[in-house]
Tab-separated table of C-alpha atoms in Angstrom:
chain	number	residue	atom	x	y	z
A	773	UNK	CA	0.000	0.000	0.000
A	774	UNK	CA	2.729	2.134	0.655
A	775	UNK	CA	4.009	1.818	-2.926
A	776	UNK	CA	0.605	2.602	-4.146
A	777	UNK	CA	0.747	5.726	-1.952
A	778	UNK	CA	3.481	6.635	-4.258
A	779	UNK	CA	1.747	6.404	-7.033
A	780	UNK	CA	2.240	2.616	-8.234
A	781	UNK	CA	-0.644	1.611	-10.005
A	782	UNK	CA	0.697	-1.686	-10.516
A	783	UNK	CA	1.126	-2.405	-7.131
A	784	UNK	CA	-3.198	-1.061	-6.486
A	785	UNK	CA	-3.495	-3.672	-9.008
A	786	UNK	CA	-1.756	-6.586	-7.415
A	787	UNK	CA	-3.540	-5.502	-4.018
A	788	UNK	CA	-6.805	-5.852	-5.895
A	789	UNK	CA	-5.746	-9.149	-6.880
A	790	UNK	CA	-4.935	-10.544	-3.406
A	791	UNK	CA	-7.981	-9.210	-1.414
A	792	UNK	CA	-11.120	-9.104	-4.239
A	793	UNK	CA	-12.246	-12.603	-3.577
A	794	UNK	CA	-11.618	-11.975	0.508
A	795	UNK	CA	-13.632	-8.882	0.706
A	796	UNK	CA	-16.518	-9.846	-2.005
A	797	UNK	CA	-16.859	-12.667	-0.280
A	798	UNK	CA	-16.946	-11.093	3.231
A	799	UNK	CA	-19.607	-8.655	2.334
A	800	UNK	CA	-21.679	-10.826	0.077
A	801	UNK	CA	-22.303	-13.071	3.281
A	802	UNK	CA	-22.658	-9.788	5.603
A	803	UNK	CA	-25.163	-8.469	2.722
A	804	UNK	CA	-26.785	-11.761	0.962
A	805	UNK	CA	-26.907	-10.290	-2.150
A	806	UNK	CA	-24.801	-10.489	-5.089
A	807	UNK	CA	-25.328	-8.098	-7.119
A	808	UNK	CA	-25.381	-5.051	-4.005
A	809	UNK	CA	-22.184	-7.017	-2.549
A	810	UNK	CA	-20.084	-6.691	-6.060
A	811	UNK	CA	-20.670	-2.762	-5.887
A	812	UNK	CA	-20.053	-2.513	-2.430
A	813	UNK	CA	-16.852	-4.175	-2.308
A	814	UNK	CA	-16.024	-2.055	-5.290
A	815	UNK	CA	-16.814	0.897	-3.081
A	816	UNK	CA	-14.168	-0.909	-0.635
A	817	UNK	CA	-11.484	-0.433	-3.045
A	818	UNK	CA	-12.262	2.679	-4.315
A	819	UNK	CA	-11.755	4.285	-0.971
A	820	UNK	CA	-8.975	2.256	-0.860
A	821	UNK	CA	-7.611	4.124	-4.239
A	822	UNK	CA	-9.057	7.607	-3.161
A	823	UNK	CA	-7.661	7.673	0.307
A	824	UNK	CA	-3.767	6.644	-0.810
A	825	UNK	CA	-2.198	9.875	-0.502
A	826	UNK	CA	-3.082	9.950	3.027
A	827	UNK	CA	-2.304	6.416	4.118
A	828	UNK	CA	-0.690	5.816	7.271
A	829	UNK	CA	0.549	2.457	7.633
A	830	UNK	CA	-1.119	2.365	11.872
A	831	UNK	CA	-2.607	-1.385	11.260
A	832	UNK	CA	-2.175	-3.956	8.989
A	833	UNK	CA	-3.639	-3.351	5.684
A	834	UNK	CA	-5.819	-6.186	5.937
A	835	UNK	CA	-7.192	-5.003	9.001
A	836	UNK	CA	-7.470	-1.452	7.340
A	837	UNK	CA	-9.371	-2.755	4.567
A	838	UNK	CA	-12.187	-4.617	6.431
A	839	UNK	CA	-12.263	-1.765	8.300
A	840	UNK	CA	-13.323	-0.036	5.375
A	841	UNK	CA	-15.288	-3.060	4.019
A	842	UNK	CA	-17.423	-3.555	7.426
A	843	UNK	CA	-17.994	0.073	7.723
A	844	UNK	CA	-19.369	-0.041	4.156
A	845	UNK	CA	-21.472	-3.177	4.422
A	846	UNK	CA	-23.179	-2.175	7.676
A	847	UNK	CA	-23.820	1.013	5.972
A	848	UNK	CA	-25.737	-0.373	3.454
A	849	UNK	CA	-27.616	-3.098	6.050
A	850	UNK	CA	-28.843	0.082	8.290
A	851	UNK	CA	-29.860	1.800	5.056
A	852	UNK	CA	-31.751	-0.762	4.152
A	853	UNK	CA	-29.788	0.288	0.439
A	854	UNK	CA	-30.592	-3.887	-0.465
A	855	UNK	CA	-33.953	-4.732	0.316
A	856	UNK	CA	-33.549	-8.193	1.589
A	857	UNK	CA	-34.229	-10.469	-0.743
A	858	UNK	CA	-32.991	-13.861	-0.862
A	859	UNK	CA	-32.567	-15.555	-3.614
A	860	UNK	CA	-34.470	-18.094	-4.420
A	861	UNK	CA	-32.244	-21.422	-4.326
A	862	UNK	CA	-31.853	-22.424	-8.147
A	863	UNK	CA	-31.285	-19.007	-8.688
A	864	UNK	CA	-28.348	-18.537	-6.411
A	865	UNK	CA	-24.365	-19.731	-7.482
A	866	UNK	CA	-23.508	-20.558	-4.358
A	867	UNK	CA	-26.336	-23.584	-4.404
A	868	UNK	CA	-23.518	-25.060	-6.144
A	869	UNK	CA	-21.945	-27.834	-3.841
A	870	UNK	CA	-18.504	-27.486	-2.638
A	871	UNK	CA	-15.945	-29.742	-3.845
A	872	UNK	CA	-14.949	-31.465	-0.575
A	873	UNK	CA	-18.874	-32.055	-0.447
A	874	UNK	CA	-19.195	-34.337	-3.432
A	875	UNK	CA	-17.672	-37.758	-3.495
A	876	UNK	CA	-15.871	-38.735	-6.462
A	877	UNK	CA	-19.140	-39.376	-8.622
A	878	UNK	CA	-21.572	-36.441	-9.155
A	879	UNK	CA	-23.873	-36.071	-6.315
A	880	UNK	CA	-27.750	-37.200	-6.616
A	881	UNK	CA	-30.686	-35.053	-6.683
A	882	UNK	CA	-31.389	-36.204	-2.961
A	883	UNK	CA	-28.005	-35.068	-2.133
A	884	UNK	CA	-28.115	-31.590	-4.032
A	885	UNK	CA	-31.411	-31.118	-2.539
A	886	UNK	CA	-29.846	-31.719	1.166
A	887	UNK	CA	-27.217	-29.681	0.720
A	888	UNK	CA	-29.007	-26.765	-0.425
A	889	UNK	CA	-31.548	-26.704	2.833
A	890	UNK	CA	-28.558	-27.125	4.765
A	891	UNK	CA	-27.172	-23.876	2.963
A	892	UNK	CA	-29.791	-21.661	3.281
A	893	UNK	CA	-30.065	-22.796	7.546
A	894	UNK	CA	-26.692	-21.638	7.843
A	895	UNK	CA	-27.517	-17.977	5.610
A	896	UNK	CA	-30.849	-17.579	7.811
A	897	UNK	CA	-29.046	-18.020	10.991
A	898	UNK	CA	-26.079	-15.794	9.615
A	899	UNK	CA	-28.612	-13.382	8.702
A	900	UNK	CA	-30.652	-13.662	12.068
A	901	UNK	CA	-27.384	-12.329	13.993
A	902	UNK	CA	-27.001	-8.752	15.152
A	903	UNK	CA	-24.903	-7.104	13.111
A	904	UNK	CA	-21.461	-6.845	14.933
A	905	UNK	CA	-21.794	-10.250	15.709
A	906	UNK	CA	-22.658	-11.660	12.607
A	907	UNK	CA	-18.802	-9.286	10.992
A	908	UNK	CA	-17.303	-10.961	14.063
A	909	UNK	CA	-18.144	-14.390	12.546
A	910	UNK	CA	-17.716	-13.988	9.332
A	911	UNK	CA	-14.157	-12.765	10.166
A	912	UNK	CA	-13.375	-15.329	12.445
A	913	UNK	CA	-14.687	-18.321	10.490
A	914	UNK	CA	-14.114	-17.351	7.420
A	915	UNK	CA	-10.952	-14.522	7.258
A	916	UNK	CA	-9.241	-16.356	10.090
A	917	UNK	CA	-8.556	-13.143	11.520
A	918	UNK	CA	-6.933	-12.922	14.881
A	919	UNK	CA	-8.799	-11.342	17.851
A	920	UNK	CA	-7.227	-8.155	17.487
A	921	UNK	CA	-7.437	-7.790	14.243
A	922	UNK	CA	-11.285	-7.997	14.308
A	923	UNK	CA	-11.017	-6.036	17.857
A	924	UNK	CA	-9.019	-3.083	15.415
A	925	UNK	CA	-12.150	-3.444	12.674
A	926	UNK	CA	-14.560	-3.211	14.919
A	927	UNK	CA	-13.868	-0.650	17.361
A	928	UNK	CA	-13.736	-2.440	20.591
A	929	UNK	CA	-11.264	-4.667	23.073
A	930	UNK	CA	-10.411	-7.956	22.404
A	931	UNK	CA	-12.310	-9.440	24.940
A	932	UNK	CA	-15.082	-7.585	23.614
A	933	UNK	CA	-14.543	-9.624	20.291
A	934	UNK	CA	-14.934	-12.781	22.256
A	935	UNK	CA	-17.867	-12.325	24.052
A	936	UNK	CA	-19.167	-11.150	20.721
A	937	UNK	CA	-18.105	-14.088	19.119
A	938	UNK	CA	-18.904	-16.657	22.400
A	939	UNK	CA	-22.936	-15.595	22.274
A	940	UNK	CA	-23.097	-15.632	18.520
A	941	UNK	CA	-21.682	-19.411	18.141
A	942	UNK	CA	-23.837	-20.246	20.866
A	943	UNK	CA	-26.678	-18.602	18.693
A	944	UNK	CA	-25.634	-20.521	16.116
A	945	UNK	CA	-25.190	-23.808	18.134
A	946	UNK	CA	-29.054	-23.723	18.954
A	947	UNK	CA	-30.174	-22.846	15.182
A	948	UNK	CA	-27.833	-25.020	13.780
A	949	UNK	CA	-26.806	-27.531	16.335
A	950	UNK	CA	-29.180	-30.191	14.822
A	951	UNK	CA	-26.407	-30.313	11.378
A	952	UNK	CA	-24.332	-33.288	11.974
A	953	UNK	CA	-21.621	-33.607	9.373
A	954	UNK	CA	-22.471	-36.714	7.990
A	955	UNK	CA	-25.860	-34.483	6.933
A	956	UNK	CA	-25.236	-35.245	3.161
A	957	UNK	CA	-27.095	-38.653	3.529
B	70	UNK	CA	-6.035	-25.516	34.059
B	71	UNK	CA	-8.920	-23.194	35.057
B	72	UNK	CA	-12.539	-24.146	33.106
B	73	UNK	CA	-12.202	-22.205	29.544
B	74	UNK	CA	-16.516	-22.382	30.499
B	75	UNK	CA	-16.450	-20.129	33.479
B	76	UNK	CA	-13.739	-17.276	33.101
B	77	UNK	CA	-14.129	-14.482	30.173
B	78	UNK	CA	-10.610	-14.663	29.634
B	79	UNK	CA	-10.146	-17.998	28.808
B	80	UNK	CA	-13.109	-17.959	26.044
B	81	UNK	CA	-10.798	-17.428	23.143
B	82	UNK	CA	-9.550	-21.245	23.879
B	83	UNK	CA	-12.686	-22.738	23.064
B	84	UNK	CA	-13.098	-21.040	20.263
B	85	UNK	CA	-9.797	-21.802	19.463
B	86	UNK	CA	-8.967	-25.157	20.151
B	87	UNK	CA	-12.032	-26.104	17.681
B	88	UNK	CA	-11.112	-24.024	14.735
B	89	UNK	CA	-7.706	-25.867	15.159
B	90	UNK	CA	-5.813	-22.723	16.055
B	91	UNK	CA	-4.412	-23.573	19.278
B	92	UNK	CA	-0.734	-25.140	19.275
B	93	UNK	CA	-0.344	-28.452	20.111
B	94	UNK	CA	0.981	-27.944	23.539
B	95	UNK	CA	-2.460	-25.819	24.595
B	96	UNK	CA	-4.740	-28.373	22.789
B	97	UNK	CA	-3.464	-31.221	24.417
B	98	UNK	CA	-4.268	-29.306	27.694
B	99	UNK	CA	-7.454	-28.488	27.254
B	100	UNK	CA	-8.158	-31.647	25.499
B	101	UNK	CA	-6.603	-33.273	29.099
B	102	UNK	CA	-9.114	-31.114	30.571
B	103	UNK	CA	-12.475	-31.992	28.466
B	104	UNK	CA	-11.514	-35.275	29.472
B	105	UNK	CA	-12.618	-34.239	33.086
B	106	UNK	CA	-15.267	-31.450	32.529
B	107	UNK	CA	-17.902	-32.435	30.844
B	108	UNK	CA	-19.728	-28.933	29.539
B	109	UNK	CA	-16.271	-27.995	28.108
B	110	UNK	CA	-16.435	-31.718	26.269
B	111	UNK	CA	-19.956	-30.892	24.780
B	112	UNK	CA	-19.652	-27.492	23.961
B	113	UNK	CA	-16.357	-28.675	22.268
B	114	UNK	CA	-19.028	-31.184	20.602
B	115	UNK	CA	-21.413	-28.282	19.525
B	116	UNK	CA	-18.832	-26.244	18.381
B	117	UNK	CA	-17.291	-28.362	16.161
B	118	UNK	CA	-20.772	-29.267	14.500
B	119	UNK	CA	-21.383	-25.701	13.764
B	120	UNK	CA	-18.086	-24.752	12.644
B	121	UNK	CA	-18.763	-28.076	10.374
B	122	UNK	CA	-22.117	-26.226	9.137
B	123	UNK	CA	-20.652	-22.858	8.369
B	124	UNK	CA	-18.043	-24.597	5.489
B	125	UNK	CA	-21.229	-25.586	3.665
B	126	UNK	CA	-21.493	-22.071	2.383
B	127	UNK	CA	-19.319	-21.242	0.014
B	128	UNK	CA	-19.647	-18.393	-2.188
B	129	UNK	CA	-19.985	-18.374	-5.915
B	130	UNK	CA	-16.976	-16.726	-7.534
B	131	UNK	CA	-16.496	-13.100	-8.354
B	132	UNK	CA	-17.448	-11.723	-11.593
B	133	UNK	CA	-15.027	-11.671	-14.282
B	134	UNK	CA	-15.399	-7.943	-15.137
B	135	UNK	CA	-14.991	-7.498	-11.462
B	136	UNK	CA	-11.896	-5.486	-12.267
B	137	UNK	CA	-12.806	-3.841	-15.434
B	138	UNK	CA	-15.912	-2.374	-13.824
B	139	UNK	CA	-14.071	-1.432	-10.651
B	140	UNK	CA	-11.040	0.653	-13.641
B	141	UNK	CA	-13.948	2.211	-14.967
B	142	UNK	CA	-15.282	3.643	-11.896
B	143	UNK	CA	-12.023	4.743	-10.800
B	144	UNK	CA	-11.453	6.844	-14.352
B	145	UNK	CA	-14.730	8.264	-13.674
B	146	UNK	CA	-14.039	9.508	-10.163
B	147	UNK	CA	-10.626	10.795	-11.428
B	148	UNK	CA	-11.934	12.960	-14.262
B	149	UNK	CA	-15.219	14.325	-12.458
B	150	UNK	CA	-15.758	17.256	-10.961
B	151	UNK	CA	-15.417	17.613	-7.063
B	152	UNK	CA	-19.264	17.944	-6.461
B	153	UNK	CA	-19.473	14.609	-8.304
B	154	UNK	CA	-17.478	12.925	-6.394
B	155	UNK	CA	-18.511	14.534	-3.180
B	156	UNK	CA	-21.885	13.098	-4.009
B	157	UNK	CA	-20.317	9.920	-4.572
B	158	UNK	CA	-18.829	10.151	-1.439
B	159	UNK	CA	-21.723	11.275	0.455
B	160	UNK	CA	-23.695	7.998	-1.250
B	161	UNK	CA	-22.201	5.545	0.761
B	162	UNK	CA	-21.992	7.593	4.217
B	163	UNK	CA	-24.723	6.704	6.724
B	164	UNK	CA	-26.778	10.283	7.072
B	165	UNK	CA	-29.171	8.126	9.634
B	166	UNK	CA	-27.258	8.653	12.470
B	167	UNK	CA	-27.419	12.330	11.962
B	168	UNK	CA	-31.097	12.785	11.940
B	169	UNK	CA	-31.862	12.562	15.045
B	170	UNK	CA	-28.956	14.923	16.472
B	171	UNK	CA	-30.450	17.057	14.073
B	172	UNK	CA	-33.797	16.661	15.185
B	173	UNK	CA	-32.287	17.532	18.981
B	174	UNK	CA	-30.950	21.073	17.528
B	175	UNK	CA	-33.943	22.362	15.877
B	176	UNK	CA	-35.968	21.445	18.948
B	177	UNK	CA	-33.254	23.365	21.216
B	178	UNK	CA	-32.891	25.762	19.057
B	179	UNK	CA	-36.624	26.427	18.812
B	180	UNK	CA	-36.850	26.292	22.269
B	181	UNK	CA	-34.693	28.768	23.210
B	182	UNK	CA	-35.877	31.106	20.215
B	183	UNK	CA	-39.825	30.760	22.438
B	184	UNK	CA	-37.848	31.231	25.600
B	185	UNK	CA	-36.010	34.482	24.909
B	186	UNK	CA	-38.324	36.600	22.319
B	187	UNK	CA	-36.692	39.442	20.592
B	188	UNK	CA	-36.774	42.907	22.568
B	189	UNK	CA	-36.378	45.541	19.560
B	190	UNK	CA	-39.097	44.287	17.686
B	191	UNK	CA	-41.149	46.798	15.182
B	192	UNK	CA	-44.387	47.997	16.745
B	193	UNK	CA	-47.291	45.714	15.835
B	194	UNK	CA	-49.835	47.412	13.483
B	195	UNK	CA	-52.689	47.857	15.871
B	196	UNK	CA	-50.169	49.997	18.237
B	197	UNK	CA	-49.276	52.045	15.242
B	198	UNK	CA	-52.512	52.368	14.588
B	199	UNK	CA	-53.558	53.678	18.264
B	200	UNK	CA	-50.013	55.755	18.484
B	201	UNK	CA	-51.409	57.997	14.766
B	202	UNK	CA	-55.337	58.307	16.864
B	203	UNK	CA	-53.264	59.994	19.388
B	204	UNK	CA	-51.594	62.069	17.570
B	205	UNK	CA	-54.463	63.648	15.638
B	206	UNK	CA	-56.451	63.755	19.242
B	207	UNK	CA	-53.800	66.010	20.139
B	208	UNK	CA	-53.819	68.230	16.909
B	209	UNK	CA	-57.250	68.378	16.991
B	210	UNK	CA	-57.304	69.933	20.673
B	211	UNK	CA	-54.451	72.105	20.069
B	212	UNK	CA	-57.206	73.443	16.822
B	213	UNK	CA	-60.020	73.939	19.451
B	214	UNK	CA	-58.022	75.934	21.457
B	215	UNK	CA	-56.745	77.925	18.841
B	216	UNK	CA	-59.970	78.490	17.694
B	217	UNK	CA	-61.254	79.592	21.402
B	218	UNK	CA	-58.344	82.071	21.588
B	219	UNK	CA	-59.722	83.758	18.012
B	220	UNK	CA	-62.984	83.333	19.056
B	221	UNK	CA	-62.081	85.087	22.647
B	222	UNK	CA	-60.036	87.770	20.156
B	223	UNK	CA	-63.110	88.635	18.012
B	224	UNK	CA	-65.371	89.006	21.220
B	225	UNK	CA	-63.780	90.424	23.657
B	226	UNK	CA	-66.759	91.861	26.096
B	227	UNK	CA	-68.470	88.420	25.763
């Protein structure tokens, strides 16, 4: 970042590179919806490219950018900018099934079908966190982000992060507790 | 060890020890100690199940003019004019917070506009109106008596 402060376009581009899928990603599942998720992450990173002259290098740049990334999804959830709509299953890409999910032989309709309820129980009880607990999760889970760093994005002590994070899983243990892993049938 | 369970310090263990970020040396310590405690052992259990459910959702990838889209917007910002890109700026700022601080002002402020009224005001037009009546009472009486004085002139064994 601090190259790009100096005006090294190349090096905004190779940033882009490394932390588009990360941030999409992270506000498409704060946001649950695609299309509002691909302009708010490019939102992200145009901040990111309008506020390089006055970079300061205080915090990591990935903690700097979903910083900027949480900010702007939780903008748009209090806004109520996307209506929430979710998508209807067979409408949605990410019905696809994971790799890891399917054996070696393509999966059944039975099995396609399973997986997709058990997707859309894990978006509704995503969904049905508050806010700072459901961008505590999604960093935690999926970002792998270290207390502090999610402590830095969201304004608050580290041990405030884990009691965030302790009564969201255990919100998430009673909606989704019932999902053994063998669920797949 | 003390019970991860019971002490608000300790929580991060739990959590950690089941998304497999504890080192080897802490996990077989609190693994020794699930051994023994039984709600640490089945909220190990639960945990693991939902972190299980949570790597069901993957999402689709990102669109491949992600980028190209993203070039164009930033040409755009760089060649428009600074209200355009104030109002792009202002777009994606959160104005809800602000209404009701602003709500709070205009009811101070209107309260202490009814509380202290302005002194030097104009007269109202109904005291103008009464201030010009007595002003032509008193020209009119200083007439009569003008009048008397001739009349007392003209005749003056009456």
């Amino acid at each position: 970042m601090l190259r790009v402060k100096d005006g090294d376009e190349d090096s905004f581009r190779v940033l882009l590179e490394k932390h588009r899928n990360p941030v999409v990603h992270f506000v498409y599942r704060m946001v649950q919806d695609r299309a509002v998720s691909e302009e708010l992450a490019q939102e992200v990173f145009l901040r990111v490219y309008r506020s390089r002259a006055t970079y300061e290098p205080t915090a990591r740049f990935t903690t700097w950018l979903f910083r900027i990334a949480t900010h702007v999804a939780l903008n748009s959830l209090r806004d109520g900018r996307n209506e929430r709509r979710h998508e209807r299953l067979d409408d949605t890409r990410d019905g696809e099934m994971p790799a890891r999910e399917v054996s070696d032989k393509l999966p059944s309709a039975e099995q396609r079908l399973v997986y997709q309820v058990r997707l859309q129980e894990v978006r509704d009880a995503i969904a049905l966190l508050p806010e700072k607990q459901r961008a505590a999760v999604l960093m935690h889970k999926y970002e792998e982000m270290e207390y502090s760093q999610i402590a830095t994005v969201l304004e608050c002590s580290e041990s405030a992060v884990k009691s965030l994070l302790f009564r969201a899983y255990e919100s998430l243990r009673a909606r989704l507790g019932h999902m053994s892993k063998g669920g797949l049938g | 060890m003390n019970c991860p369970s019971r002490t608000q310090e300790n929580l991060g263990i739990l959590l950690d020890y089941v998304a497999g970020r504890l080192d080897s040396v802490n996990a077989a310590s609190f693994e020794a100690h699930m051994a023994t405690c039984p709600e640490c052992a089945e909220f190990g259990r639960r945990q693991a199940m939902v972190w299980d459910a949570l790597d069901v959702w993957e999402p689709a990838p990102v669109s491949l003019d992600f980028n190209r889209r993203l070039w164009q917007r930033i040409d755009v910002m760089e060649s428009a004019p600074w209200y355009r890109r104030l109002a792009d700026f202002m777009r994606f700022t959160s104005w809800k917070p602000a209404i009701p601080l602003t709500a709070a002002a205009l009811v101070i402020a209107a309260g202490f506009l009814f509380d202290h009224p302005a002194r030097d005001t104009a007269p109202s037009a109904p005291t103008a109106s009464m201030q010009q009546t007595e002003v032509d009472q008193v020209q009119q009486t200083l007439d009569d008596i003008q009048l008397l004085h001739q009349f007392d002139a003209t005749n003056p064994g009456s």
